[in-house]
Short mmCIF file of C-alpha atoms and ligand atoms in Angstrom, two decimals:
data_model
loop_
_atom_site.label_atom_id
_atom_site.label_comp_id
_atom_site.label_asym_id
_atom_site.label_seq_id
_atom_site.Cartn_x
_atom_site.Cartn_y
_atom_site.Cartn_z
CA MET A 1332 42.83 29.82 54.05
CA PHE A 1333 43.31 29.79 50.27
CA THR A 1334 43.69 25.99 50.34
CA VAL A 1335 40.52 25.65 52.38
CA ILE A 1336 38.54 27.69 49.84
CA LEU A 1337 39.94 25.62 47.00
CA LEU A 1338 39.01 22.44 48.82
CA LEU A 1339 35.50 23.74 49.43
CA LEU A 1340 35.11 24.72 45.79
CA GLY A 1341 36.36 21.29 44.77
CA ALA A 1342 33.84 19.59 47.04
CA GLN A 1343 31.03 21.73 45.64
CA ALA A 1344 32.03 20.96 42.05
CA ALA A 1345 32.06 17.25 42.82
CA ALA A 1346 28.62 17.51 44.41
CA GLN A 1347 27.29 19.40 41.43
CA GLN A 1348 27.59 16.53 39.04
CA TYR A 1349 24.61 17.58 36.91
CA ASP A 1350 24.42 20.57 34.59
CA ILE A 1351 20.66 21.00 34.65
CA LEU A 1352 18.01 19.65 37.00
CA LEU A 1353 14.30 19.84 36.17
CA LYS A 1354 12.58 19.54 39.52
CA GLY A 1355 9.05 18.49 40.36
CA GLY A 1356 7.49 18.26 36.90
CA ARG A 1357 5.03 15.58 35.85
CA VAL A 1358 7.23 13.37 33.73
CA LEU A 1359 5.39 11.70 30.89
CA ASP A 1360 7.72 9.16 29.33
CA PRO A 1361 5.61 6.43 27.75
CA ALA A 1362 8.64 4.38 26.69
CA ASN A 1363 9.59 3.91 30.33
CA ASN A 1364 6.06 3.76 31.67
CA ILE A 1365 6.49 6.94 33.70
CA ASN A 1366 3.58 9.27 34.30
CA THR A 1367 4.20 10.86 37.67
CA ILE A 1368 6.18 13.57 39.47
CA ARG A 1369 9.87 13.04 38.83
CA ASP A 1370 13.12 15.01 38.74
CA VAL A 1371 15.20 14.86 35.57
CA ALA A 1372 18.96 15.47 35.70
CA ILE A 1373 21.04 16.31 32.64
CA GLN A 1374 24.77 15.95 32.34
CA GLY A 1375 26.46 17.23 29.20
CA ASN A 1376 24.22 16.29 26.31
CA HIS A 1377 22.51 13.29 27.84
CA ILE A 1378 19.90 12.41 30.43
CA ALA A 1379 21.81 11.30 33.51
CA ARG A 1380 19.06 10.39 35.94
CA VAL A 1381 15.29 10.32 36.36
CA ALA A 1382 14.23 9.84 39.98
CA ALA A 1383 11.71 10.82 42.64
CA ALA A 1384 13.98 13.27 44.47
CA ILE A 1385 17.34 14.44 43.19
CA PRO A 1386 18.85 17.04 45.57
CA ALA A 1387 19.08 20.54 44.12
CA SER A 1388 22.61 20.76 45.47
CA GLU A 1389 23.73 18.20 42.91
CA ALA A 1390 23.11 20.49 39.93
CA ARG A 1391 24.59 23.75 38.70
CA LYS A 1392 21.26 24.96 37.31
CA VAL A 1393 17.96 24.02 38.91
CA LEU A 1394 14.63 24.68 37.16
CA ASP A 1395 11.34 24.48 38.99
CA ALA A 1396 9.15 22.42 36.67
CA SER A 1397 6.31 21.93 39.13
CA GLY A 1398 2.95 22.42 37.48
CA TYR A 1399 4.41 21.54 34.08
CA LEU A 1400 4.67 18.39 32.00
CA VAL A 1401 8.11 17.10 31.14
CA THR A 1402 8.21 14.91 28.03
CA PRO A 1403 10.77 13.63 25.56
CA GLY A 1404 11.44 16.24 22.87
CA LEU A 1405 8.59 15.93 20.39
CA ILE A 1406 9.28 14.28 17.03
CA ASP A 1407 7.55 15.79 14.03
CA LEU A 1408 7.41 13.20 11.29
CA HIS A 1409 6.18 15.61 8.61
CA PHE A 1410 7.85 19.01 8.34
CA HIS A 1411 9.00 21.22 5.45
CA SER A 1412 12.40 22.86 5.76
CA TYR A 1413 13.75 22.63 2.20
CA GLY A 1414 12.77 22.57 -1.47
CA TYR A 1415 9.06 23.26 -1.07
CA SER A 1416 8.10 26.88 -1.74
CA GLY A 1417 6.68 27.23 1.79
CA ALA A 1418 9.71 25.69 3.52
CA ILE A 1419 10.53 27.17 6.95
CA PHE A 1420 13.64 27.05 9.13
CA PRO A 1421 13.33 24.47 11.93
CA ASP A 1422 15.14 26.32 14.74
CA ASP A 1423 12.74 29.24 14.95
CA THR A 1424 9.62 27.21 14.28
CA ALA A 1425 10.01 23.71 15.72
CA LEU A 1426 12.18 24.32 18.79
CA LEU A 1427 9.76 26.83 20.25
CA ALA A 1428 7.02 24.21 19.99
CA GLY A 1429 8.97 21.61 21.97
CA THR A 1430 9.86 19.73 18.79
CA THR A 1431 13.50 18.68 18.94
CA THR A 1432 13.47 16.39 15.90
CA VAL A 1433 11.88 17.21 12.57
CA VAL A 1434 11.67 14.91 9.59
CA ASP A 1435 11.71 16.86 6.35
CA ALA A 1436 9.03 15.11 4.29
CA GLY A 1437 10.40 15.05 0.78
CA GLY A 1438 12.15 18.40 0.39
CA PRO A 1439 15.31 17.01 -1.18
CA GLY A 1440 15.70 14.25 -3.77
CA TYR A 1441 18.86 12.33 -4.57
CA ARG A 1442 20.12 15.24 -6.72
CA THR A 1443 19.63 17.91 -4.06
CA PHE A 1444 20.33 16.04 -0.84
CA ALA A 1445 23.89 17.37 -0.47
CA ASP A 1446 22.61 20.95 -0.75
CA PHE A 1447 19.88 20.26 1.84
CA LYS A 1448 22.47 18.82 4.20
CA LYS A 1449 24.71 21.86 3.87
CA LYS A 1450 22.00 24.53 4.05
CA ILE A 1451 19.61 23.03 6.60
CA VAL A 1452 20.93 20.02 8.54
CA ALA A 1453 24.36 21.50 9.26
CA ARG A 1454 22.97 24.89 10.27
CA CYS A 1455 20.25 23.69 12.66
CA GLN A 1456 20.25 23.05 16.36
CA THR A 1457 17.09 21.05 15.73
CA ARG A 1458 17.80 17.45 14.81
CA VAL A 1459 16.81 17.40 11.14
CA LEU A 1460 16.17 14.04 9.49
CA ALA A 1461 14.73 13.46 6.06
CA LEU A 1462 12.44 11.36 3.94
CA LEU A 1463 14.24 11.55 0.60
CA ASN A 1464 11.90 12.43 -2.24
CA ILE A 1465 11.74 9.67 -4.85
CA ALA A 1466 11.76 12.49 -7.42
CA GLY A 1467 15.44 13.31 -8.03
CA GLY A 1468 14.90 17.07 -7.96
CA GLY A 1469 12.83 16.98 -4.77
CA MET A 1470 9.74 18.99 -3.87
CA VAL A 1471 10.08 21.85 -6.32
CA GLY A 1472 6.88 21.52 -8.31
CA PRO A 1473 5.40 19.32 -11.05
CA SER A 1474 8.48 19.43 -13.31
CA SER A 1475 10.24 17.39 -10.65
CA GLU A 1476 7.42 15.73 -8.73
CA ASP A 1477 5.71 14.30 -11.83
CA ASN A 1478 8.93 13.29 -13.55
CA VAL A 1479 8.80 9.49 -13.30
CA ALA A 1480 11.92 9.22 -15.48
CA ASP A 1481 13.92 10.84 -12.68
CA MET A 1482 12.51 8.57 -9.96
CA LEU A 1483 15.44 6.19 -9.75
CA PRO A 1484 15.31 3.51 -7.06
CA ASP A 1485 19.03 2.63 -7.41
CA LYS A 1486 20.27 6.21 -7.13
CA THR A 1487 17.85 7.00 -4.32
CA ALA A 1488 18.84 3.90 -2.34
CA GLU A 1489 22.53 4.70 -2.83
CA VAL A 1490 22.16 8.22 -1.41
CA ILE A 1491 20.21 6.74 1.51
CA ARG A 1492 22.86 4.11 2.20
CA ASN A 1493 25.53 6.83 2.24
CA ASN A 1494 23.57 9.13 4.57
CA ARG A 1495 21.82 6.93 7.09
CA ASP A 1496 22.57 9.45 9.83
CA VAL A 1497 20.07 11.84 8.22
CA ILE A 1498 17.82 9.92 5.82
CA VAL A 1499 15.21 7.73 7.47
CA GLY A 1500 12.84 6.98 4.61
CA ILE A 1501 11.37 7.99 1.28
CA LYS A 1502 8.56 10.35 0.31
CA LEU A 1503 6.28 10.33 -2.67
CA ALA A 1504 4.51 13.67 -2.85
CA HIS A 1505 2.21 15.68 -5.10
CA PHE A 1506 2.30 13.11 -7.89
CA GLY A 1507 -0.44 14.00 -10.37
CA LYS A 1508 0.19 11.80 -13.41
CA PRO A 1509 -1.60 8.58 -14.34
CA GLY A 1510 -0.46 5.15 -13.27
CA TRP A 1511 1.22 3.52 -10.31
CA ASP A 1512 4.83 3.79 -11.47
CA ALA A 1513 5.79 6.53 -9.04
CA ILE A 1514 4.67 4.67 -5.93
CA LYS A 1515 6.15 1.42 -7.22
CA ARG A 1516 9.52 3.11 -7.71
CA ALA A 1517 9.35 4.66 -4.25
CA ILE A 1518 8.58 1.27 -2.72
CA GLU A 1519 11.38 -0.36 -4.73
CA ALA A 1520 13.85 2.25 -3.41
CA GLY A 1521 12.52 1.57 0.08
CA ARG A 1522 13.07 -2.15 -0.40
CA LEU A 1523 16.63 -1.63 -1.65
CA ALA A 1524 17.57 0.66 1.24
CA GLY A 1525 15.46 -1.02 3.91
CA VAL A 1526 13.50 2.11 4.82
CA PRO A 1527 9.81 3.03 4.95
CA VAL A 1528 7.96 5.12 2.38
CA MET A 1529 5.57 7.95 3.16
CA VAL A 1530 2.94 8.82 0.59
CA ASP A 1531 0.43 11.66 0.42
CA GLN A 1532 -3.04 11.68 -1.10
CA SER A 1533 -2.18 13.20 -4.48
CA ILE A 1534 -1.36 9.76 -5.83
CA LEU A 1535 -5.13 9.26 -5.85
CA THR A 1536 -5.94 12.41 -7.78
CA ASN A 1537 -5.76 11.16 -11.31
CA SER A 1538 -8.56 9.15 -12.82
CA GLY A 1539 -6.01 6.82 -14.37
CA ARG A 1540 -5.77 5.25 -10.95
CA THR A 1541 -9.11 3.72 -10.29
CA SER A 1542 -8.96 2.42 -6.77
CA ARG A 1543 -7.80 3.52 -3.36
CA GLU A 1544 -7.42 -0.10 -2.44
CA THR A 1545 -4.62 -0.49 -4.97
CA LEU A 1546 -2.46 2.12 -3.27
CA LEU A 1547 -2.86 0.55 0.12
CA ASP A 1548 -2.19 -2.89 -1.37
CA ILE A 1549 1.12 -1.64 -2.77
CA MET A 1550 2.14 -0.12 0.56
CA ARG A 1551 4.08 -2.38 2.90
CA PRO A 1552 3.74 -2.75 6.67
CA GLY A 1553 5.59 0.23 8.12
CA ASP A 1554 4.91 2.47 5.13
CA MET A 1555 3.04 5.63 6.04
CA LYS A 1556 -0.05 7.27 4.63
CA THR A 1557 0.12 10.92 5.64
CA HIS A 1558 -2.67 13.54 5.60
CA MET A 1559 -5.04 10.89 6.96
CA TYR A 1560 -7.82 13.38 7.81
CA ASN A 1561 -7.73 14.92 4.34
CA ASP A 1562 -10.90 14.04 2.49
CA ARG A 1563 -10.06 15.32 -0.94
CA GLN A 1564 -8.61 12.24 -2.55
CA ILE A 1565 -8.46 9.43 -0.06
CA GLU A 1566 -11.78 9.02 1.64
CA ILE A 1567 -11.08 7.54 5.07
CA ILE A 1568 -14.70 8.10 6.05
CA SER A 1569 -17.40 6.89 3.68
CA ARG A 1570 -19.67 9.72 2.54
CA PHE A 1571 -22.53 7.29 2.32
CA ASN A 1572 -22.57 5.82 5.81
CA GLY A 1573 -20.05 7.86 7.84
CA LYS A 1574 -18.01 4.74 8.65
CA VAL A 1575 -14.26 4.28 8.45
CA GLN A 1576 -13.64 2.58 5.11
CA ASP A 1577 -12.91 -1.12 5.21
CA TYR A 1578 -9.77 -0.65 3.12
CA ALA A 1579 -8.36 1.74 5.70
CA LEU A 1580 -9.09 -0.70 8.52
CA GLU A 1581 -7.54 -3.55 6.54
CA ALA A 1582 -4.43 -1.52 5.69
CA ARG A 1583 -3.98 -0.65 9.35
CA LYS A 1584 -4.40 -4.27 10.34
CA ARG A 1585 -1.70 -5.16 7.82
CA GLY A 1586 0.71 -2.65 9.46
CA VAL A 1587 0.38 0.38 7.17
CA LEU A 1588 0.75 3.45 9.37
CA PHE A 1589 -1.53 6.48 9.29
CA ASP A 1590 0.11 9.84 9.93
CA MET A 1591 -1.70 13.05 10.84
CA GLY A 1592 0.17 15.49 8.52
CA HIS A 1593 -2.08 18.38 9.57
CA GLY A 1594 -0.84 21.15 7.27
CA ALA A 1595 -3.00 23.86 5.82
CA GLY A 1596 -5.28 21.52 3.88
CA SER A 1597 -5.35 18.17 5.60
CA PHE A 1598 -7.19 18.43 8.89
CA LEU A 1599 -10.96 18.56 8.58
CA TRP A 1600 -13.17 18.54 11.65
CA PRO A 1601 -15.95 16.41 10.06
CA VAL A 1602 -13.48 13.71 8.98
CA ALA A 1603 -11.39 13.76 12.15
CA THR A 1604 -14.47 13.75 14.37
CA ALA A 1605 -16.08 10.79 12.60
CA ALA A 1606 -12.79 8.88 12.56
CA ALA A 1607 -12.09 9.57 16.23
CA ARG A 1608 -15.58 8.47 17.21
CA GLN A 1609 -14.71 5.10 15.67
CA GLY A 1610 -11.27 5.05 17.29
CA PHE A 1611 -9.41 5.67 14.02
CA TYR A 1612 -6.65 7.92 15.33
CA PRO A 1613 -3.25 8.75 13.84
CA ASP A 1614 -0.44 6.31 14.62
CA THR A 1615 1.86 9.31 14.47
CA ILE A 1616 1.02 12.94 15.17
CA SER A 1617 2.71 15.34 12.77
CA THR A 1618 2.31 18.92 11.64
CA ASP A 1619 3.09 19.26 7.92
CA LEU A 1620 4.36 22.63 9.09
CA HIS A 1621 5.16 25.20 6.41
CA ALA A 1622 4.72 28.91 5.74
CA GLN A 1623 0.94 28.77 5.54
CA SER A 1624 0.03 26.13 8.12
CA ILE A 1625 2.19 27.75 10.77
CA MET A 1626 0.43 31.11 10.39
CA ILE A 1627 -3.24 30.23 9.87
CA GLN A 1628 -3.90 26.79 11.39
CA GLN A 1629 -0.84 27.10 13.65
CA SER A 1630 -0.53 23.37 13.40
CA ASP A 1631 2.58 22.90 15.49
CA MET A 1632 2.94 19.75 17.60
CA PRO A 1633 1.22 21.08 20.77
CA ASN A 1634 -1.66 22.35 18.60
CA CYS A 1635 -2.05 18.94 16.91
CA ILE A 1636 -1.93 17.20 20.28
CA SER A 1637 -4.52 19.59 21.72
CA LYS A 1638 -6.85 18.86 18.80
CA LEU A 1639 -6.58 15.12 19.31
CA MET A 1640 -7.27 15.57 23.01
CA LEU A 1641 -10.37 17.55 22.06
CA LEU A 1642 -11.32 14.50 19.98
CA GLY A 1643 -11.01 12.23 23.01
CA MET A 1644 -7.41 11.09 22.97
CA THR A 1645 -5.71 11.03 26.35
CA LEU A 1646 -2.65 13.19 26.93
CA GLU A 1647 -0.55 10.06 27.59
CA ASP A 1648 -1.63 8.52 24.31
CA ALA A 1649 -0.99 11.75 22.41
CA ILE A 1650 2.55 11.99 23.81
CA LEU A 1651 3.16 8.34 22.85
CA ARG A 1652 2.13 9.18 19.29
CA SER A 1653 4.40 12.26 19.28
CA THR A 1654 7.52 10.58 20.64
CA VAL A 1655 7.72 6.77 20.74
CA ASN A 1656 5.59 6.06 17.66
CA PRO A 1657 7.34 8.43 15.24
CA ALA A 1658 10.74 7.23 16.54
CA LYS A 1659 9.66 3.66 15.83
CA ALA A 1660 8.27 4.58 12.41
CA ILE A 1661 11.70 5.84 11.31
CA HIS A 1662 13.56 3.00 13.08
CA ARG A 1663 15.17 5.36 15.62
CA PHE A 1664 13.63 3.97 18.79
CA PRO A 1665 14.82 3.89 21.56
CA GLU A 1666 17.64 6.19 20.48
CA LEU A 1667 14.94 8.88 20.15
CA GLY A 1668 11.59 9.42 21.82
CA THR A 1669 12.41 8.59 25.44
CA LEU A 1670 13.78 10.16 28.59
CA GLY A 1671 15.74 7.02 29.35
CA GLU A 1672 18.98 7.48 31.23
CA GLY A 1673 21.89 7.85 28.82
CA ARG A 1674 19.69 9.08 25.98
CA SER A 1675 20.14 12.40 24.22
CA ALA A 1676 18.85 15.23 26.43
CA ASP A 1677 16.04 16.37 24.12
CA ILE A 1678 13.19 17.52 26.33
CA ALA A 1679 9.98 19.53 26.12
CA VAL A 1680 8.46 21.24 29.15
CA LEU A 1681 4.80 21.84 28.43
CA ALA A 1682 1.89 23.59 30.11
CA LEU A 1683 -1.66 22.29 29.87
CA ARG A 1684 -3.70 25.50 29.97
CA ASP A 1685 -7.35 25.89 30.96
CA GLY A 1686 -9.53 28.43 29.16
CA THR A 1687 -11.44 28.77 25.91
CA PHE A 1688 -9.37 28.16 22.82
CA ALA A 1689 -10.11 28.08 19.08
CA PHE A 1690 -8.84 25.10 17.13
CA LYS A 1691 -8.96 25.74 13.40
CA ASP A 1692 -9.28 23.24 10.58
CA SER A 1693 -8.57 23.49 6.86
CA TRP A 1694 -12.09 24.28 5.73
CA GLY A 1695 -12.29 27.51 7.69
CA LYS A 1696 -14.13 25.98 10.64
CA LYS A 1697 -13.11 25.98 14.27
CA LYS A 1698 -14.00 24.04 17.36
CA LEU A 1699 -13.72 25.57 20.79
CA GLY A 1700 -11.93 23.63 23.46
CA THR A 1701 -11.11 24.15 27.12
CA LYS A 1702 -7.61 22.63 27.23
CA LYS A 1703 -4.59 23.74 25.29
CA LEU A 1704 -1.11 22.34 25.41
CA GLU A 1705 1.68 24.92 25.12
CA ASN A 1706 5.41 24.45 25.07
CA VAL A 1707 7.26 26.66 27.57
CA LEU A 1708 10.82 25.31 27.51
CA THR A 1709 12.89 23.21 25.15
CA ILE A 1710 16.15 21.44 25.82
CA ARG A 1711 18.00 20.15 22.79
CA ASN A 1712 21.13 18.06 23.17
CA GLY A 1713 21.50 19.20 26.78
CA ARG A 1714 21.15 22.92 26.08
CA ILE A 1715 18.23 25.15 26.93
CA VAL A 1716 17.27 26.57 23.53
CA TYR A 1717 13.83 28.00 24.28
CA ASP A 1718 12.51 29.42 27.54
CA ALA A 1719 9.21 31.26 27.18
CA GLU A 1720 8.54 31.74 30.88
CA GLY A 1721 12.05 32.27 32.18
CA LEU A 1722 12.19 28.97 34.06
CA ALA A 1723 15.98 29.05 33.84
CA PHE A 1724 16.18 32.67 34.98
CA PRO A 1725 16.59 33.29 38.70
CA GLU A 1726 14.42 36.13 39.89
CA TRP A 1727 16.25 39.44 40.09
CA THR A 1728 16.35 41.10 43.46
CA LYS A 1729 18.25 44.15 44.58
CA ALA A 1730 20.14 41.99 47.01
CA GLY A 1731 21.22 39.74 44.19
CA ASN A 1732 24.62 39.47 42.60
CA TYR A 1733 24.40 42.69 40.62
CA GLU A 1734 22.64 46.00 41.02
CA VAL A 1735 21.37 48.67 38.70
CA ILE A 1736 23.71 51.66 38.64
CA PRO A 1737 21.67 54.64 39.78
ZN1 ZN B 346 3.74 18.04 3.49
#
């Protein structure tokens, strides 16, 4: 009898080859051209199988994902976890939004990277990558961010070469001094290390720099202009005729990427609406999430996606620009950004809600929309790390495997 039970248990274990099975969700995996009902099986920390019908008996834990969207874990190309005064911890901010990879946009510089790695990267379940600040001291205010003398392409490229597992590019941020030296040094470091450079709009603040065209001319194909719907310094939309500026169109044609970088100050309904009407959408959707933007604009990835859908972008396109495109921008595709079999099991399960929702911009204005994307479950590296609706929890019944002691 004992042998029989052992044999039966053995047979069951063999049949249950998967650890987690997401059943019946609408799988949206642009990299693999999938946009239909599929089951997704996870084994260990990777995606084992995506198919029309995987038997529930083959998995130890089965989650009913019907009615939900199942997408690759979202990739946030612009996040603040270190250095910046409003830095936030990724695990309790990104993971609950379905974001499994964040790219810290310029928190550490070559002098502070080791500290960032110890305090943030090593402590996070979230995959934390970084755009190394060209300023050696990182994003700690003007004393560092304006200090051209400490923007050293050689040193920066060396730290990148030694940490390619974490560093995926370079950031130039908040630079408020005259001249083009800072961006030129960032680009030179990018050339030496073979990585892209992301730049914000502050480079255009100072009157010593006379043209927006010059910045975009310096930027290479694959470099990224973030905060694209910020109208304060770079004017994507002409104030005279409401058209997308020729220099922006030309830069895009040349391969310069435009990143959303929502933040607290960089998403304006008038600019975004005019740009969207002319089809000038972000190549990559990103949050610029920090202490303020997470509380007031609540610009997490599902919020940014919802706003772009309100502007006319399809859900499929928005997921492409939140998974495949950012992975490509940091040269991590197809390692990241897909639900391909064998890939890291980083997954978001999202709900597309109907109702009336307020979507807030940075000038204190809101638009009301009727669709809102919300993350309900996150799997990171094969583990369920967020479960808002208890999808992984079997329903308790009195006849279940434990009872309340009276
Ligand atoms: Zn930022």
